[in-house]
Every structure is written in C-alpha cells, then in structure tokens.
Tab-separated table of C-alpha atoms and ligand atoms in Angstrom:
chain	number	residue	atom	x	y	z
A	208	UNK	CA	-34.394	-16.114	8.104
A	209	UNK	CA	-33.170	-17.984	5.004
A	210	UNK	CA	-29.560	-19.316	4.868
A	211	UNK	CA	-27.157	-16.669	3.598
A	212	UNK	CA	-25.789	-16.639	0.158
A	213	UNK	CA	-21.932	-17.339	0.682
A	214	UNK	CA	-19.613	-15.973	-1.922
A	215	UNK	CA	-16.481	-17.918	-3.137
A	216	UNK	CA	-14.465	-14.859	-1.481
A	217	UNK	CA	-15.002	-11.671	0.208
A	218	UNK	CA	-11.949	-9.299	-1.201
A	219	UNK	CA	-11.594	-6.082	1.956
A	220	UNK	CA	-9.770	-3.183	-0.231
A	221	UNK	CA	-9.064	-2.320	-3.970
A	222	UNK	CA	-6.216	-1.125	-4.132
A	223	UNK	CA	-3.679	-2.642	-6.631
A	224	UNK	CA	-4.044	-5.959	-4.277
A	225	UNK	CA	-7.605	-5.705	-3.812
A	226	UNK	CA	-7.841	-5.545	-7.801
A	227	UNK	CA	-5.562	-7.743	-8.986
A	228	UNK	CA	-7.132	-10.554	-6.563
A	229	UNK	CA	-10.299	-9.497	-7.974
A	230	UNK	CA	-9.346	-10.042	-11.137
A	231	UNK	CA	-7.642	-13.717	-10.295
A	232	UNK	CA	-10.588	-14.621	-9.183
A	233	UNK	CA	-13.045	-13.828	-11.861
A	234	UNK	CA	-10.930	-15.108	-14.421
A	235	UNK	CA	-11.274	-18.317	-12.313
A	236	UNK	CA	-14.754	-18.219	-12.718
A	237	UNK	CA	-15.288	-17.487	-8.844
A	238	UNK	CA	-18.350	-15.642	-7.356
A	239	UNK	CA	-16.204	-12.411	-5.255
A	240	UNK	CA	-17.821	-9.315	-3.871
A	241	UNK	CA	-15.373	-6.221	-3.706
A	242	UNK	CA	-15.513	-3.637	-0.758
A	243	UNK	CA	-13.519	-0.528	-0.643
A	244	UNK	CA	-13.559	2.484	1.356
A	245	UNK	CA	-11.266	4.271	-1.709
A	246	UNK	CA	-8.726	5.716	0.026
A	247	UNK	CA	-5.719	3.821	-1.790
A	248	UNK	CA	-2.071	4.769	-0.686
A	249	UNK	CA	-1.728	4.486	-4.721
A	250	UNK	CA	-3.586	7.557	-4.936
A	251	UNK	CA	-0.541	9.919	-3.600
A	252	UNK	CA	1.620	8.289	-6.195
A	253	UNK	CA	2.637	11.796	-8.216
A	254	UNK	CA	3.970	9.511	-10.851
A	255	UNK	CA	5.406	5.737	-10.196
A	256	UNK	CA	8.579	4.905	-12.330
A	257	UNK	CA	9.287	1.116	-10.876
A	258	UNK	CA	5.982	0.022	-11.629
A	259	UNK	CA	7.388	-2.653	-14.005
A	260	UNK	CA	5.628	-2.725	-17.384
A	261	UNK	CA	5.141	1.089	-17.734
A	262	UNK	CA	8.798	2.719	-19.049
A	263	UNK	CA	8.245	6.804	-18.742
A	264	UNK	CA	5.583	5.694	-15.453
A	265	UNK	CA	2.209	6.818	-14.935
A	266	UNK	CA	0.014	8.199	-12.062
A	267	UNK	CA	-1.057	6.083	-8.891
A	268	UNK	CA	-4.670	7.400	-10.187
A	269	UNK	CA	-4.101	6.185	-13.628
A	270	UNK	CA	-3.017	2.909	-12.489
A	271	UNK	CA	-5.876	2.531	-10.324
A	272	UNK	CA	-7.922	2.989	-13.058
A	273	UNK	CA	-6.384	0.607	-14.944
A	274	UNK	CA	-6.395	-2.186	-12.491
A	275	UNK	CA	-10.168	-1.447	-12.104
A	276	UNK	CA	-10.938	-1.611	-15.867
A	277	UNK	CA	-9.336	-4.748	-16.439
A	278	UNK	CA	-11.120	-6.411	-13.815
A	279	UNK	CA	-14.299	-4.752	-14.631
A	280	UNK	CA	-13.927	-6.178	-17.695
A	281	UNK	CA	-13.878	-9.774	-16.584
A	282	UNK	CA	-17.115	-9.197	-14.005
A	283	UNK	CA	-15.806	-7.442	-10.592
A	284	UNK	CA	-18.272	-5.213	-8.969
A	285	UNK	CA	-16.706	-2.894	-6.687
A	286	UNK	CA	-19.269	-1.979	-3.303
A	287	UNK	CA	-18.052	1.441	-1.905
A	288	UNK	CA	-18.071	0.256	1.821
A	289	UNK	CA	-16.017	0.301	4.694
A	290	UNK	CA	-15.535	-3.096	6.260
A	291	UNK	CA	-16.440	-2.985	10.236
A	292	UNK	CA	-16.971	-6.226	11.432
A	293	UNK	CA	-15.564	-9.604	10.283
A	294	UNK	CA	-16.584	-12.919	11.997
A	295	UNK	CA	-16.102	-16.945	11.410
A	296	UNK	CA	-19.700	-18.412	11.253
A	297	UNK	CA	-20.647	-21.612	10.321
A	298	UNK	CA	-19.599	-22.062	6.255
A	299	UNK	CA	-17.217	-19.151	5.983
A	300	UNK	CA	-16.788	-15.238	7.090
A	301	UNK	CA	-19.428	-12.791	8.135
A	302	UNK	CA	-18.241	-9.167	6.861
A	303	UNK	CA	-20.619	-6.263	8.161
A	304	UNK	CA	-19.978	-2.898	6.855
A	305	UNK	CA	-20.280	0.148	9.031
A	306	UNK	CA	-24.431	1.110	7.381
A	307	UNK	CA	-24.827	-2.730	8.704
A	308	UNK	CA	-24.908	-4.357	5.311
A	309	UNK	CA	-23.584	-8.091	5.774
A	310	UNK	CA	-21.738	-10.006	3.327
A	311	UNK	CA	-20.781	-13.727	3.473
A	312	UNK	CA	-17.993	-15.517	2.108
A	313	UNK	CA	-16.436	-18.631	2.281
A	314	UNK	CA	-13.073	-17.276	2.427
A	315	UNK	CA	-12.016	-13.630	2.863
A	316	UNK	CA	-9.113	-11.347	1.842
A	317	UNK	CA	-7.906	-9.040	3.640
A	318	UNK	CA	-6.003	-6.023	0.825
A	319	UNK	CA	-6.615	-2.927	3.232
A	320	UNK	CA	-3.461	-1.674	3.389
A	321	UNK	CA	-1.542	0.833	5.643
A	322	UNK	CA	-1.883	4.487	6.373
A	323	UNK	CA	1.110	6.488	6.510
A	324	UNK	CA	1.753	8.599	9.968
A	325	UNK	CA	2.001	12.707	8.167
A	326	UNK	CA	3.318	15.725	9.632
A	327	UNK	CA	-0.369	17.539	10.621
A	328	UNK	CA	-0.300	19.990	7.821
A	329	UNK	CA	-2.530	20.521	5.418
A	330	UNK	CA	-0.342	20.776	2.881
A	331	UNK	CA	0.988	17.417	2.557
A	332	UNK	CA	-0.839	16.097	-0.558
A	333	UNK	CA	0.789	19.397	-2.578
A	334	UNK	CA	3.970	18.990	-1.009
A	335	UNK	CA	3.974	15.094	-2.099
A	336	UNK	CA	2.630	15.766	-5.478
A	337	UNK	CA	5.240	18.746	-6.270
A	338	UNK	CA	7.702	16.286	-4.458
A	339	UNK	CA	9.404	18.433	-1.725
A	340	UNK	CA	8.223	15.827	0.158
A	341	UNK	CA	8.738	11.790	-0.844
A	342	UNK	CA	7.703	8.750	1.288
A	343	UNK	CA	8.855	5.780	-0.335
A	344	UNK	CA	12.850	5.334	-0.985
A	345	UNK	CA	12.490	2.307	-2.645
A	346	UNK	CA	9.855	4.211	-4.872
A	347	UNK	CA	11.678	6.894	-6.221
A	348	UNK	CA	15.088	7.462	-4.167
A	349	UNK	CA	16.267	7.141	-8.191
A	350	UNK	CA	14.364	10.292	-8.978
A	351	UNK	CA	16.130	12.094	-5.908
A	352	UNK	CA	19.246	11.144	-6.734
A	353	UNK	CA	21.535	14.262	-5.731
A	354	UNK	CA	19.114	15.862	-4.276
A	355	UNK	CA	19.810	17.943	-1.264
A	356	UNK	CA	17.900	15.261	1.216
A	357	UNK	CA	16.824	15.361	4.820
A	358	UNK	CA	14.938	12.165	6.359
A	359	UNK	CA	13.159	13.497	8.741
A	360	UNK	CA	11.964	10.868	12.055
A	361	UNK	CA	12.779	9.662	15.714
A	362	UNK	CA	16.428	9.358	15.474
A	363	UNK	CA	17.291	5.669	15.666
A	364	UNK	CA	14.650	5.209	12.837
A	365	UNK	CA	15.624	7.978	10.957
A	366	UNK	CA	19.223	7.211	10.956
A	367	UNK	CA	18.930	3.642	9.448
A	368	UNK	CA	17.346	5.272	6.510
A	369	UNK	CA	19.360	7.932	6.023
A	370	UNK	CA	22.179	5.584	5.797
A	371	UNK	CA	19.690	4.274	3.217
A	372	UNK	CA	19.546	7.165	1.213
A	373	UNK	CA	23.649	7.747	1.343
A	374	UNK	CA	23.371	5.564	-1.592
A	375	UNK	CA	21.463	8.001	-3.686
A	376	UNK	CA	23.355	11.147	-2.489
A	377	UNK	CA	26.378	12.461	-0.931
A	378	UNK	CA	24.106	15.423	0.787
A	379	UNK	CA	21.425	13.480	3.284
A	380	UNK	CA	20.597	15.422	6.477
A	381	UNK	CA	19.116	13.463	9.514
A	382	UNK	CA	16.119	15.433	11.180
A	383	UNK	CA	15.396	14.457	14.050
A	384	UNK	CA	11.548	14.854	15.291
A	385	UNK	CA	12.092	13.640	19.003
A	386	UNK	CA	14.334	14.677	21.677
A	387	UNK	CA	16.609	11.441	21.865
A	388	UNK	CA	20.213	13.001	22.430
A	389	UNK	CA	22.763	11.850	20.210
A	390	UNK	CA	25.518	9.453	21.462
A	391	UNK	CA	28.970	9.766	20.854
A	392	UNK	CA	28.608	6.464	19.214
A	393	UNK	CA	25.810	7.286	16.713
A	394	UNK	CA	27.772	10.731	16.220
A	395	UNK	CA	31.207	9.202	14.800
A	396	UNK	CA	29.097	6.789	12.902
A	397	UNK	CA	26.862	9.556	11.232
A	398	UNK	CA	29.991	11.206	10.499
A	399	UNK	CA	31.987	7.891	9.024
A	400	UNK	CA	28.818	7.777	6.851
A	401	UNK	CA	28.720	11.238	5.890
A	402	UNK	CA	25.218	12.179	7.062
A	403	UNK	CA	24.754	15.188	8.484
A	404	UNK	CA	22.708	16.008	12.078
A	405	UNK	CA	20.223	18.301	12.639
A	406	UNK	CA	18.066	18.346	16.488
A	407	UNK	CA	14.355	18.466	16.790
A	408	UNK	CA	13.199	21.583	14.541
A	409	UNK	CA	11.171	24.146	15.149
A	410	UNK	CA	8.806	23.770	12.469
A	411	UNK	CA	8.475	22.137	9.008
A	412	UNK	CA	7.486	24.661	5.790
A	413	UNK	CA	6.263	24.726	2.728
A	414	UNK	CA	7.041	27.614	0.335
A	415	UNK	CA	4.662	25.709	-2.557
A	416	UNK	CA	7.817	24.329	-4.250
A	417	UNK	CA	10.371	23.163	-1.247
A	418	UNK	CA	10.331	22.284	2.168
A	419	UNK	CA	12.360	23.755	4.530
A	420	UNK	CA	13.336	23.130	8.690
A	421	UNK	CA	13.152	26.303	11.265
A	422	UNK	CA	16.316	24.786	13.008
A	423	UNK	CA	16.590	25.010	17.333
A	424	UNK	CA	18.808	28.762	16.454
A	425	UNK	CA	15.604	29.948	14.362
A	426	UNK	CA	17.668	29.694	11.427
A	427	UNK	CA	15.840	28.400	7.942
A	428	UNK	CA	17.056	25.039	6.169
A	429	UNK	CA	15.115	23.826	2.597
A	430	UNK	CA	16.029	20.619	1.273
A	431	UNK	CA	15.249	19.614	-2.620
A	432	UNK	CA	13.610	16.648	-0.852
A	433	UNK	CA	12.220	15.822	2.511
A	434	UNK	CA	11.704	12.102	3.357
A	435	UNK	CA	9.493	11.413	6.483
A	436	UNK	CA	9.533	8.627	8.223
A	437	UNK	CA	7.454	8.629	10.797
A	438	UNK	CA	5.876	5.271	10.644
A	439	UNK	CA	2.480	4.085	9.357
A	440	UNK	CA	-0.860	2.795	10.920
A	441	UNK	CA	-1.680	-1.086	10.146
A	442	UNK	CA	-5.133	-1.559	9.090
A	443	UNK	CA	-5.345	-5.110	10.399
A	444	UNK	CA	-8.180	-4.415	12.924
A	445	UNK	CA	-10.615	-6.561	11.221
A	446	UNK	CA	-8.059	-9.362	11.324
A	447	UNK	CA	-6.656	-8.935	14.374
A	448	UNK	CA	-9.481	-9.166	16.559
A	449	UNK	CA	-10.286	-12.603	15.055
A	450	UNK	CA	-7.008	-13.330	16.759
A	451	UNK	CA	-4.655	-13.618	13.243
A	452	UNK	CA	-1.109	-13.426	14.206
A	453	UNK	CA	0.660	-9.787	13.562
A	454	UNK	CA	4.625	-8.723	13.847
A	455	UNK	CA	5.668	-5.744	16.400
A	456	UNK	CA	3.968	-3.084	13.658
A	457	UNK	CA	0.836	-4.934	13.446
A	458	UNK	CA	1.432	-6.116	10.303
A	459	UNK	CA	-0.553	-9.492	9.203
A	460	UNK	CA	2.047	-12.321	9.378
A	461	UNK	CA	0.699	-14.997	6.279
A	462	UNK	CA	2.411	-17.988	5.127
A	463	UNK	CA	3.721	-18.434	1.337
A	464	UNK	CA	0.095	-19.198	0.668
A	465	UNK	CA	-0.602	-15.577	1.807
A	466	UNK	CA	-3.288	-17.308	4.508
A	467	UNK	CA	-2.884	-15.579	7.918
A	468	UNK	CA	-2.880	-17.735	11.246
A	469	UNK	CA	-6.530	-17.862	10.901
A	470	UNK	CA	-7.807	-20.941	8.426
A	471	UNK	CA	-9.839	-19.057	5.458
A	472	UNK	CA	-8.463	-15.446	5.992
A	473	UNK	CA	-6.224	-14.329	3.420
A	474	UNK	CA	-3.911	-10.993	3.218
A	475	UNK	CA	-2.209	-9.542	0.521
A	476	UNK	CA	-0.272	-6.144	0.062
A	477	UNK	CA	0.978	-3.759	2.394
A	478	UNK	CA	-1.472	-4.833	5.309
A	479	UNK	CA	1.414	-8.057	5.327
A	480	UNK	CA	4.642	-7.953	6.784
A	481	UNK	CA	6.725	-7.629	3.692
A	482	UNK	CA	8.094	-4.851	1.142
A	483	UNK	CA	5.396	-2.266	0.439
A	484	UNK	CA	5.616	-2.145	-3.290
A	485	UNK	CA	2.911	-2.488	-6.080
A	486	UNK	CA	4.370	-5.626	-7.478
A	487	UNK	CA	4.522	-7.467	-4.104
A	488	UNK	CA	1.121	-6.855	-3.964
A	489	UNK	CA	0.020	-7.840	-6.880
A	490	UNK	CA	2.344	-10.899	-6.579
A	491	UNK	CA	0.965	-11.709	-3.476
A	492	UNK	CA	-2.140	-11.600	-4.872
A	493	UNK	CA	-1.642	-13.838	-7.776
A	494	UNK	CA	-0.823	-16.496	-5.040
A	495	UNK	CA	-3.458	-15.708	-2.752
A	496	UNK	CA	-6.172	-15.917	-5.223
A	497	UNK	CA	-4.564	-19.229	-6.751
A	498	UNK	CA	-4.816	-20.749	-3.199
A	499	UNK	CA	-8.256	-19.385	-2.540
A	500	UNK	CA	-9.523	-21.190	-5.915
A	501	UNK	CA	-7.346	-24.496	-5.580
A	502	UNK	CA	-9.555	-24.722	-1.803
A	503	UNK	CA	-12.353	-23.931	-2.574
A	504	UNK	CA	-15.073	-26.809	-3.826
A	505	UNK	CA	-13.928	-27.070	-8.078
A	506	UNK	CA	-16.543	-25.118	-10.016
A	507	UNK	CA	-16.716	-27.894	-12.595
A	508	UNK	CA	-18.311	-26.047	-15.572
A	509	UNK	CA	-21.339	-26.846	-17.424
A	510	UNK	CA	-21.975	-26.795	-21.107
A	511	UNK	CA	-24.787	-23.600	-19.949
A	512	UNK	CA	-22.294	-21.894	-17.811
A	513	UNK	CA	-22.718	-17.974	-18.571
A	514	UNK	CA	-19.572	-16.331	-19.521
A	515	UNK	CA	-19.000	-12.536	-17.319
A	516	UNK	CA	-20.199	-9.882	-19.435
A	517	UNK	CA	-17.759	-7.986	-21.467
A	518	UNK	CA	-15.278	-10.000	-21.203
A	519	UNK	CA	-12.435	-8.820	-24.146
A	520	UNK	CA	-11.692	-11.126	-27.277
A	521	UNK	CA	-7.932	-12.181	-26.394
A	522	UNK	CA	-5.993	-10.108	-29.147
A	523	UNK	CA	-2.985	-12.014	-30.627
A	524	UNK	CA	0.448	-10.500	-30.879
A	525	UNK	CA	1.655	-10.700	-34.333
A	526	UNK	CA	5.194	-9.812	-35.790
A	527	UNK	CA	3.498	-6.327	-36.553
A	528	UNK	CA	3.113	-5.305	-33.002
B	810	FAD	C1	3.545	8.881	-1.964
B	810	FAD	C2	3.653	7.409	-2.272
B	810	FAD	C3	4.409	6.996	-3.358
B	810	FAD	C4	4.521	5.645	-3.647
B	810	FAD	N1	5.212	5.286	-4.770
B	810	FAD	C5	5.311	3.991	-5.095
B	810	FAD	C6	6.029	3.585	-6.251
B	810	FAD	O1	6.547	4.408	-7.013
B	810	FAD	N2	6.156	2.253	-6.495
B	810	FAD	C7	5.591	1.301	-5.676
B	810	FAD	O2	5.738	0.103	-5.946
B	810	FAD	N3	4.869	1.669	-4.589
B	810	FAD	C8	4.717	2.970	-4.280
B	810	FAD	N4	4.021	3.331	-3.159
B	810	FAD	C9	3.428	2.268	-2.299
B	810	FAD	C10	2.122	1.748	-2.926
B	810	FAD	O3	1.205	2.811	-3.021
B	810	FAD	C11	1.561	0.636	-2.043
B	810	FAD	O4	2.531	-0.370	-1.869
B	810	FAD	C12	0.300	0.026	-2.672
B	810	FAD	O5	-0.703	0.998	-2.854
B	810	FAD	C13	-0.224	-1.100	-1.768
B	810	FAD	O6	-1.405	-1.615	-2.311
B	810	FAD	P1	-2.529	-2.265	-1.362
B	810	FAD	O7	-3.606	-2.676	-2.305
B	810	FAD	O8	-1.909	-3.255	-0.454
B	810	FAD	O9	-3.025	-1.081	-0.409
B	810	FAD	P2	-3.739	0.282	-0.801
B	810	FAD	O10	-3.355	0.712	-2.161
B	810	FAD	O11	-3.482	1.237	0.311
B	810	FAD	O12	-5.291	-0.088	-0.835
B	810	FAD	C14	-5.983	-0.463	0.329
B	810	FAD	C15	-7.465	-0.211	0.078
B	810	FAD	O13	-8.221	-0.818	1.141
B	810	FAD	C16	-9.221	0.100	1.559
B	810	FAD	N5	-9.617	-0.219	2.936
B	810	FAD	C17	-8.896	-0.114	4.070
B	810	FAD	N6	-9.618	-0.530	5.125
B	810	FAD	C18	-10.836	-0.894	4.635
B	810	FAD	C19	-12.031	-1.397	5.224
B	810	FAD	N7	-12.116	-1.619	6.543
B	810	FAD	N8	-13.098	-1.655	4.419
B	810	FAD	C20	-13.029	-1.443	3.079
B	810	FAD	N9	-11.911	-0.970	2.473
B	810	FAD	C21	-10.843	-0.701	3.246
B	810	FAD	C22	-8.531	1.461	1.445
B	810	FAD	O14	-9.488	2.530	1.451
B	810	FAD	C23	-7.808	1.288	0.109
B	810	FAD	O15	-8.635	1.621	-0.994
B	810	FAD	C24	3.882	4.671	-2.825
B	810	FAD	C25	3.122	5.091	-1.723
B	810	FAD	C26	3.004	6.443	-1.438
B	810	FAD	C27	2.162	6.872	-0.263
C-alpha cells in the first residue's frame, strides 16, 4: 500500500470555528481537508445581535454562509462526513469517517462543538425561532430584557442562572425540572433576590407563540420567555478516547495555544472549556491555526507556487467608503 498523503491539518467541524480555522489556514498557504456532519449549533440562531461586526444582526444560517464563502474563496473544500475514528500513527493523525473513508493529517483540529440537552418535543426549533424559548443568556438576555422569564432546570443549576437573568428583569421564575426540595436556605435567598419558585411542572406547552408550565395544582403559567438549562452533550469522543484531558462536563481542556493534552490535537470553540460564543471561537481559532502553521515544517514558497483559485483582489478602503 503506498504511504498516505498527510495533510498540513485535518479541521473536525465547520461551524464558525471549523471555518474560520479553515480559512487561517489557507490564507497560510496550508494543505487542510474540512469534515462536517452540518449540524452547527449556529443554525438555531433566530437572529444573533452580539455577533460583533454586524449592527441590526443576522441569521446563524446567514452567517454560516458567510464564513463558508469567505473561505471558499481562499481554497477550503468542505467533505460532508462525520468523523468516527481518530488515531496517532506514525507522521500525524488517522481520521476515519463513519462510510470508512480515511484522512491523514499531520495535525488535527478538533471544532465539533456541543449539543444542547432539549425538552423531547418536537416543537423546539419553532419555539426557539419564534423565541418563547431562548438558550443562550449571554446571547440575547438583552433582547429579553423585561420579559416575563422562567429558567427552567435541576434546581441548584437553575437557580445560579436565574440569579443571572435578575439582571435583565425584575420578573424571573425558577422552574424546577427535578424533585430536589427546596431548603430554607435557598428559599430566603431566592426571595432576597427576588426570583420567584415554581416545583417540578406538569408539562411544558407551546401555543405557537408562548410557552407556558402546567404547574403541580394543574393550573397554566406562560412566560414571554422560557430559558432551559438543562445542560449540553460534549462532542469530545474522538478526543477523548485518545486520552486528551477533559473538565467534569467533558469539555476539551487546551492550553493558550488551543493544543489539548495530546501533542498535535488542536480544539477550538465550544467543544473547549470556555465561553460558548461565536467570537471565542473564532478567536480561538485565529490562535489555533497560527500555532498549527508556526509547527508545522515552513512552506517556503517557490517562484511556481500556484495561488488557490478565486482568491478576491484585496479592495482598498478609500475616504469614499
Ligand atoms: C439558539 C442558540 C442561539 C445562540 N445565539 C448566539 C448568539 O447570539 N451569539 C453567540 O455568540 N453565540 C450564540 N450561540 C452559540 C453559538 O451557536 C456557538 O457558540 C457556536 O456555534 C460554536 O461554534 P463551533 O464551531 O464551536 O460549534 P458548532 O457551530 O456547533 O459547529 C460544530 C460542527 O461540527 C460538526 N461535527 C460534530 N461532530 C462531528 C464529527 N464527528 N465529524 C464531523 N463533524 C462533526 C457539527 O455537525 C457542526 O457542524 C447560540 C446557540 C444557540 C443554540
């Protein structure tokens, strides 16, 4: 069998990490395949207004989109495939996908996110995108400012981010969805905070415009907004079974070079143990693909070198613009 072709960098997930690495890396010149099994948490995004550089916002689709065209542009192929397997062999990283394609690269990146834990109804998506229900305070606790709220998770959990959301409105309700019973303790303190308790519902609806509680009594309670919080899935698998050291969520613990415990593997985004935010991970990106080209052998460039196709004639900004 001849020796494998080894890439400069196998990038695992193209999301707004995945892409912006992508595009890093081609603008270094570097040799990266992309695979992505296109299920970006971006995609719920109704509309993002923090995403800095966009005043008025724009869709998690439509900035998806974006990210992909601009790294099109400067030569990233993106192979729909879902990452199985990932391996050290001798040179680099053996990625296997689950139809058995295999992939080589000398480093790889790991950008494949989280997946949030969801009430089982099938619903959800038109409850997000209507938003009766949010799931990202940081996101857009702005846009609910005043809102009737209810966070709605195990209690402990829930009640450090309903204390959270106190600073967005005076009306949050605490829903629990276990059966912890409340302490006197966490009582007075709900009250000193002004949050508001309500025990393990009955059932969580959706009217097509707001969501509502069927409290313990049978009564009905709708909120403007519903925040979840119900935890998330890592999706550190591939990573963690090559042994790469994870925190108590399973969340990929890197060093300010974004390179987990394991030499070579790189992980950028919400699959890390930091903020989940767009602009972490494309910050952590910048760095990781930075790294990734200052270690890898220099690409010294010949006079023939081909430049990636389409790449854009830089515009320049004039006093007009
Ligand atoms: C409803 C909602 C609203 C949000 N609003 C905002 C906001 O306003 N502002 C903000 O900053 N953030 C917001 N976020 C968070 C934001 O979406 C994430 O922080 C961001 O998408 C993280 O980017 P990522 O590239 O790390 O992961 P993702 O965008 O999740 O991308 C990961 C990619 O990896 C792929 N993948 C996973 N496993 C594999 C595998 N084994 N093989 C191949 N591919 C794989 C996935 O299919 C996916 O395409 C919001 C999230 C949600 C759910």
């Amino acid at each position: 069998m001849p020796d494998p072709e080894f890439k400069g960098c196998i990038v695992i997930g193209a999301g707004p990490a995945g892409m912006t690495a992508a595009l890093y890396l081609n603008r270094f010149h570097r040799d990266v395949t992309v695979l992505d099994a296109g299920n970006s948490r971006a995609r719920w995004i109704p509309r993002t207004h923090n995403c800095p550089g966009f005043p008025g916002g724009l869709s998690g689709d439509e900035l998806l989109e974006r990210l992909r065209t601009q790294a099109v542009d400067y030569g990233t192929k993106v192979t729909q495939a879902t990452a199985s397997r990932l391996e050290r062999v001798d040179g680099g990283f053996r990625v296997t996908d689950t139809r058995g394609e295999q992939y080589y690269g000398r480093t790889v990146l790991l950008a494949t996110g989280i997946e949030d834990v969801l009430p089982p109804h099938p619903w959800m998506e038109e409850a997000i995108d209507c938003r009766a229900l949010r799931l990202c305070a940081i996101c857009d606790g702005f846009e609910a400012s005043d809102d009737d709220l209810a966070v709605y998770g195990p209690l402990r959990s829930a009640f450090e981010h309903a204390r959270f959301m106190r600073t967005y409105s005076a009306t949050v309700t605490l829903v629990q969805s276990d059966d912890e019973p409340v302490d006197a303790q966490l009582r007075q303190s709900a009250e000193g905070w002004g949050i508001a308790l309500m025990t393990k519902p009955l059932e969580l609806l959706f009217d097509g415009r707001r969501c509502g509680f069927i409290d313990a009594s049978g009564e009905r309670r709708d909120f403007d907004t519903i925040y979840p919080v119900l935890g998330s899935r890592s999706q550190a698998t591939l990573a963690i079974a090559l042994g790469a050291s994870v925190d108590k969520e399973n969340q990929l613990v890197v060093a300010a070079n974004q390179m987990t415990s394991i030499d070579g593997l790189y992980a950028i985004g919400d699959v890390v143990s930091a903020l989940n935010q767009i602009s972490v991970a494309e910050g952590h990106a910048a760095v990781a693909a930075t790294t990734i080209h200052n270690v890898l052998p220099r690409n010294l460039r010949e006079a023939t070198s081909p430049m990636p196709q389409r790449a854009p004639i830089p515009r320049r900004i004039t006093d007009d613009d």
